Coordinates of C-alpha atoms and ligand atoms in Angstrom, one line a residue:
X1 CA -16.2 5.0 -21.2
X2 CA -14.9 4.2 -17.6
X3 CA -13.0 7.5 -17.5
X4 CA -16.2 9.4 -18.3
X5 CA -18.2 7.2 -15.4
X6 CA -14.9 7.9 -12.9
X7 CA -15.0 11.6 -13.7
X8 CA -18.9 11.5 -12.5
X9 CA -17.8 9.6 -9.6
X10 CA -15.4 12.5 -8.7
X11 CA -17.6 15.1 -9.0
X12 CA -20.0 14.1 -6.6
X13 CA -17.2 12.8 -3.7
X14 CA -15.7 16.2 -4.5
X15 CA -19.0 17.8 -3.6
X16 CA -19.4 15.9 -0.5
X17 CA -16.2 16.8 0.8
X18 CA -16.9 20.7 0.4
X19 CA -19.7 20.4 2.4
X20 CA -17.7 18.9 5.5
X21 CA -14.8 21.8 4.5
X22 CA -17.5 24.2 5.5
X23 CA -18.9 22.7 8.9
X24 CA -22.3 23.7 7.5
X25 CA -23.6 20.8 5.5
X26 CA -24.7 18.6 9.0
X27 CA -22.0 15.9 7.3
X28 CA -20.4 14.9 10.7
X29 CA -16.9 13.1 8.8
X30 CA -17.0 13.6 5.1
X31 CA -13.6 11.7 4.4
X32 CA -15.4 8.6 6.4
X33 CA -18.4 8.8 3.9
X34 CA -15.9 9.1 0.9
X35 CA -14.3 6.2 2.4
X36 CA -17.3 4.0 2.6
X37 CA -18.1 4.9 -1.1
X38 CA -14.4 3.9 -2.6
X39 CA -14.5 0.9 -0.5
X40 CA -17.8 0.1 -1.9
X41 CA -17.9 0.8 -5.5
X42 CA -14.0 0.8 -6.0
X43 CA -13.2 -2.4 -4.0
X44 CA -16.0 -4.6 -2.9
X45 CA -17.4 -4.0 -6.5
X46 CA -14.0 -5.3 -8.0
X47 CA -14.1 -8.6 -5.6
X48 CA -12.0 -7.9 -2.9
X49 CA -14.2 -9.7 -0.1
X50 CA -11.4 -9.8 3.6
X51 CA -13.8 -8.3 6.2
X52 CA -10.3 -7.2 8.3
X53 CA -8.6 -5.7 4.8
X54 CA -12.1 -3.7 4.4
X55 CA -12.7 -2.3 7.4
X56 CA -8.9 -1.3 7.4
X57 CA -9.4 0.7 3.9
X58 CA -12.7 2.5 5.8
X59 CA -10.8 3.5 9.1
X60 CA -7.5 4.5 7.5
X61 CA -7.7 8.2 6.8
X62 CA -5.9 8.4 3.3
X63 CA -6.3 11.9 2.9
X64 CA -3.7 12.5 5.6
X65 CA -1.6 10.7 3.4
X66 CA -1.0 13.0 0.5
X67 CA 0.2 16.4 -0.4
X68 CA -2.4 19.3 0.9
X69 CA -2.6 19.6 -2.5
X70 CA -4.0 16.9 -3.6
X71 CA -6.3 15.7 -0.6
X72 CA -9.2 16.5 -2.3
X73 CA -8.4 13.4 -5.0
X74 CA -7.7 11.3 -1.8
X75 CA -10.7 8.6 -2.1
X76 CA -10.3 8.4 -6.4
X77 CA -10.0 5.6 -8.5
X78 CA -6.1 6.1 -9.3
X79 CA -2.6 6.7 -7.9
X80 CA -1.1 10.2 -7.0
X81 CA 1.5 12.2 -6.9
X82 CA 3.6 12.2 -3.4
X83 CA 6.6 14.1 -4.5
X84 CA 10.2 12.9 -5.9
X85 CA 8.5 11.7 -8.7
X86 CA 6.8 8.8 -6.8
X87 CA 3.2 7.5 -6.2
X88 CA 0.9 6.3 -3.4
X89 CA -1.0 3.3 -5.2
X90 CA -4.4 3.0 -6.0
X91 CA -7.0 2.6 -3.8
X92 CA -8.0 -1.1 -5.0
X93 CA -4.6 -2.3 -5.8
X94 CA -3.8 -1.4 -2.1
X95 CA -6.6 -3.5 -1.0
X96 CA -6.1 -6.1 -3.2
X97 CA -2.1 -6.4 -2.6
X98 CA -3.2 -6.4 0.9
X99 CA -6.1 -9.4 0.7
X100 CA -3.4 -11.5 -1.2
X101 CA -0.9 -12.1 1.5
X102 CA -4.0 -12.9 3.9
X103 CA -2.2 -10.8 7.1
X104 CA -3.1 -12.5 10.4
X105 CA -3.0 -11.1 13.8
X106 CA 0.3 -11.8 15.1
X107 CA 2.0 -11.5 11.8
X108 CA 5.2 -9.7 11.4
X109 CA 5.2 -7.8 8.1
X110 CA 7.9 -6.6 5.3
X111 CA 7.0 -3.2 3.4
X112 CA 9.1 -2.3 0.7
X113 CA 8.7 1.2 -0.8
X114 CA 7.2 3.1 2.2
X115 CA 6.4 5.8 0.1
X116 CA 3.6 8.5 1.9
X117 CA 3.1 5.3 4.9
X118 CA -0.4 4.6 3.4
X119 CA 0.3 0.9 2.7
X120 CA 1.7 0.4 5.5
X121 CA -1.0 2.0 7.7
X122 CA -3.3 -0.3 6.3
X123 CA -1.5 -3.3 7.3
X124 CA -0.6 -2.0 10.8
X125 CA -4.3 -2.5 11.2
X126 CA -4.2 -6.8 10.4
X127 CA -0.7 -7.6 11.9
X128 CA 1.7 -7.4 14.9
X129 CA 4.3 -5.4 13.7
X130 CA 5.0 -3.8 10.2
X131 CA 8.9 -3.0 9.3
X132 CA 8.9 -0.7 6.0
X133 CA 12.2 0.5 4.0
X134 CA 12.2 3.5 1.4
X135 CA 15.1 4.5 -0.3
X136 CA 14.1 8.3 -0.8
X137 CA 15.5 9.7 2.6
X138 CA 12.7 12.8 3.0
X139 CA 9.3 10.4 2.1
X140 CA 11.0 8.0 4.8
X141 CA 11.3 10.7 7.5
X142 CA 8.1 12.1 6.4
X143 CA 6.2 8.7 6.4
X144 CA 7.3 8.1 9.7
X145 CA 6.6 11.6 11.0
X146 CA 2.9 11.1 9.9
X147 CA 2.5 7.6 10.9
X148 CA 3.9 8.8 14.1
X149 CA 1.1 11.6 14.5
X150 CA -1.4 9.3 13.5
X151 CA -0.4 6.9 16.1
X152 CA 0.3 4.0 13.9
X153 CA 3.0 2.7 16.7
X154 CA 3.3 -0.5 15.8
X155 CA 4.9 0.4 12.6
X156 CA 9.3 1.0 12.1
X157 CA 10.5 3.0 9.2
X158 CA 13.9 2.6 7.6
X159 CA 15.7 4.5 4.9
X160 CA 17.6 2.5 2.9
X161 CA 17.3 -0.2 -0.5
X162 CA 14.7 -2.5 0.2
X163 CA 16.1 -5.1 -2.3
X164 CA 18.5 -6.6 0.1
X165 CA 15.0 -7.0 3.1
X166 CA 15.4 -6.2 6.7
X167 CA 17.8 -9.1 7.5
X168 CA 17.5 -8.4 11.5
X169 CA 13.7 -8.4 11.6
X170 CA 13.5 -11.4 9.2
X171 CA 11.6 -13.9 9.0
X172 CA 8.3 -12.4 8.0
X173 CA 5.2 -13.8 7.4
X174 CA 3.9 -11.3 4.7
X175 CA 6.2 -9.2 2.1
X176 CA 4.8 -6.3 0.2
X177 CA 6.7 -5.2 -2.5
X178 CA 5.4 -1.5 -3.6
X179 CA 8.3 -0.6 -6.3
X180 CA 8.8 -2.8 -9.6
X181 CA 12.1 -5.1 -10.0
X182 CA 12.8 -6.6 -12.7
X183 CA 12.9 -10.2 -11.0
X184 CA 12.3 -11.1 -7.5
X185 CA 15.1 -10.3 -5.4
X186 CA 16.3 -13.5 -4.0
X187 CA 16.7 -11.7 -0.2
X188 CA 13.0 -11.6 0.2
X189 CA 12.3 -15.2 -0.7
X190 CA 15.0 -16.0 2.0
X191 CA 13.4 -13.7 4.7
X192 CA 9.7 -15.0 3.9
X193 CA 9.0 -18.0 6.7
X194 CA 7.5 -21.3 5.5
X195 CA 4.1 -20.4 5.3
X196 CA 4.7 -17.0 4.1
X197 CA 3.4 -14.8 1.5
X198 CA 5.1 -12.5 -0.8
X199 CA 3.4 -9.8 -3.1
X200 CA 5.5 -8.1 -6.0
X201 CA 4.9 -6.5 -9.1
X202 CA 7.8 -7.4 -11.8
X203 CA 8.4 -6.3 -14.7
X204 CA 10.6 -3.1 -16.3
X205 CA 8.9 0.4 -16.1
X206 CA 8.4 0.6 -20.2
X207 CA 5.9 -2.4 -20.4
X208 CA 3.0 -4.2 -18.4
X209 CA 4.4 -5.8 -15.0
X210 CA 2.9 -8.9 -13.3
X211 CA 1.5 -8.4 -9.7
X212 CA 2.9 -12.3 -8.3
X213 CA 2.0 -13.8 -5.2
X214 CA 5.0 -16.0 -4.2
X215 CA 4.1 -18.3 -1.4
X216 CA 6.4 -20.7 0.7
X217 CA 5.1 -23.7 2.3
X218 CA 6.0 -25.7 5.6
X219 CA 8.8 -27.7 3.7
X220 CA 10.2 -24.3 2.4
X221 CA 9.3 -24.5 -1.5
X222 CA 8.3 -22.2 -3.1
X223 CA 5.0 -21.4 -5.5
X224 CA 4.1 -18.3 -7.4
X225 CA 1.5 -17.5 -9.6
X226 CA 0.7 -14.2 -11.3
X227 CA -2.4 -12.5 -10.4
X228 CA -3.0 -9.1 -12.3
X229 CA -1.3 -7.0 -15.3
X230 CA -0.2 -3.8 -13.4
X231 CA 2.0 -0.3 -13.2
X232 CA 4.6 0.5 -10.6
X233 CA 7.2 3.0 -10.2
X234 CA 10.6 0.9 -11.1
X235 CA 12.5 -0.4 -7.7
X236 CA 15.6 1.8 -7.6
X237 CA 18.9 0.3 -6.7
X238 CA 21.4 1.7 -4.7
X239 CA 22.5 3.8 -1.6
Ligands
SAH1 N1 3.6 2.0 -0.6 C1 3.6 3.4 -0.9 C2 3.7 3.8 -2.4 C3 4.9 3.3 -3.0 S1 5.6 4.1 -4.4 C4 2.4 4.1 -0.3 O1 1.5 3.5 0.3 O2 2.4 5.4 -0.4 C5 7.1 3.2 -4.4 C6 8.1 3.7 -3.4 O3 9.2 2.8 -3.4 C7 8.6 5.1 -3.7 O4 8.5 5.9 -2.6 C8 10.1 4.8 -4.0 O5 11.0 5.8 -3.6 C9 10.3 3.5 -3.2 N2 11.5 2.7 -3.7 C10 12.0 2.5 -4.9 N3 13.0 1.7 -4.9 C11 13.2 1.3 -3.6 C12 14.1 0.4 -3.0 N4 15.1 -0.2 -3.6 N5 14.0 0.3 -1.6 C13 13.0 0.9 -0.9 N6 12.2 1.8 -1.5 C14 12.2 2.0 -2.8

């Protein structure tokens, strides 16, 4: 039943986004008007509620973000194909990953799996600096290429495993984990401040994973509570 209702939805942004191809439609920015829609039905309507996290997901253009040939999918209600068999996230779970670790202005921020540089855009928008690693050597270069064109500056891509953290630019205050371990990789919990706030999804590749949200308080401890069933591409180890 929802898959029929999503494939409506599609139909009609894919309409709206030939009209702006065209220049004759009088649609000034159809990808901003897609935008509004996913962040409305996909994301408001599933609870996500940040002001800063929502107008992030409308300004970020995440149609620049995928392959040519698959920009017209860019504003649907699933993940995609980026190449080397890896996936930018859907929509929601981007906004929600992103509303969990509450970013705040000044924040320094851990990405790991930079993948296409969506997520990552996103929170470039709601902290100081964002520091992202990705293991697959060509989506890191082109990630930072495109960030680099979309003047995203405050944003530093690495290429390497993202299980060990970014021990130079640690502490952060937010950690978003966008690959699937199979436990929380004890590096990050060291390089997370007191007061900071770690997302993850855990779990093996063949089964459900839990999305956690692993928090450390003043005195260092740690809590963690799981927060949604969900499916990421496995973290790799290595290089
Ligand atoms: N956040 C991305 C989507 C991530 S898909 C976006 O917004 O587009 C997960 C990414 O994690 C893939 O690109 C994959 O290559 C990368 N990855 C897997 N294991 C990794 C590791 N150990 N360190 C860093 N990146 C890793």
């Amino acid at each position: 039943m929802s898959f029929a209702c999503h494939a409506a939805a599609s139909l009609i942004l894919f309409a709206s986004a030939c009209v702006g191809a065209d220049g004759r439609g009088g649609v000034q920015d159809a990808p901003a008007t897609e935008r509004a829609r996913m962040v409305a039905e996909q994301i408001q309507a599933r609870g996500v509620r940040d002001p800063r996290v929502l107008a992030a997901m409308k300004d970020v253009p995440r149609h620049r973000f995928v392959p040519a040939s698959e920009e017209a999918d860019a504003y649907r209600d699933h993940p995609l194909a980026i190449g080397y068999g890896q996936t930018i996230s859907q929509p929601y779970i981007v906004a929600l990953m992103t509303e969990l670790v509450r970013p705040q202005a000044g924040d320094r921020a851990l990405e790991v799996g930079t993948g296409s540089g969506y997520q990552a855009a996103i929170l470039s928008r709601l902290v100081s600096h964002v520091y992202t690693i990705e293991i697959v050597e060509p989506l890191a270069r082109e990630a930072e290429r495109r960030l680099k064109t979309l003047d995203y500056t405050n944003v530093t891509v690495r290429v390497g495993d993202g299980y060990a953290g970014w021990p130079e630019a640690a502490p952060f205050d937010v950690i978003v984990v966008t690959a699937a371990p199979d436990h929380v990789p004890a590096p990050l919990i060291a390089q997370l401040r007191p007061g900071g706030r770690l997302v993850i999804p855990v779990g093996s590749m063949f089964e459900v994973q839990d999305l956690r949200l692993i928090e450390k308080d003043a005195a260092g401890q740690i809590r963690s509570r799981t927060v949604a069933p969900v499916a990421f591409v496995p973290l790799r180890r290595g290089r």
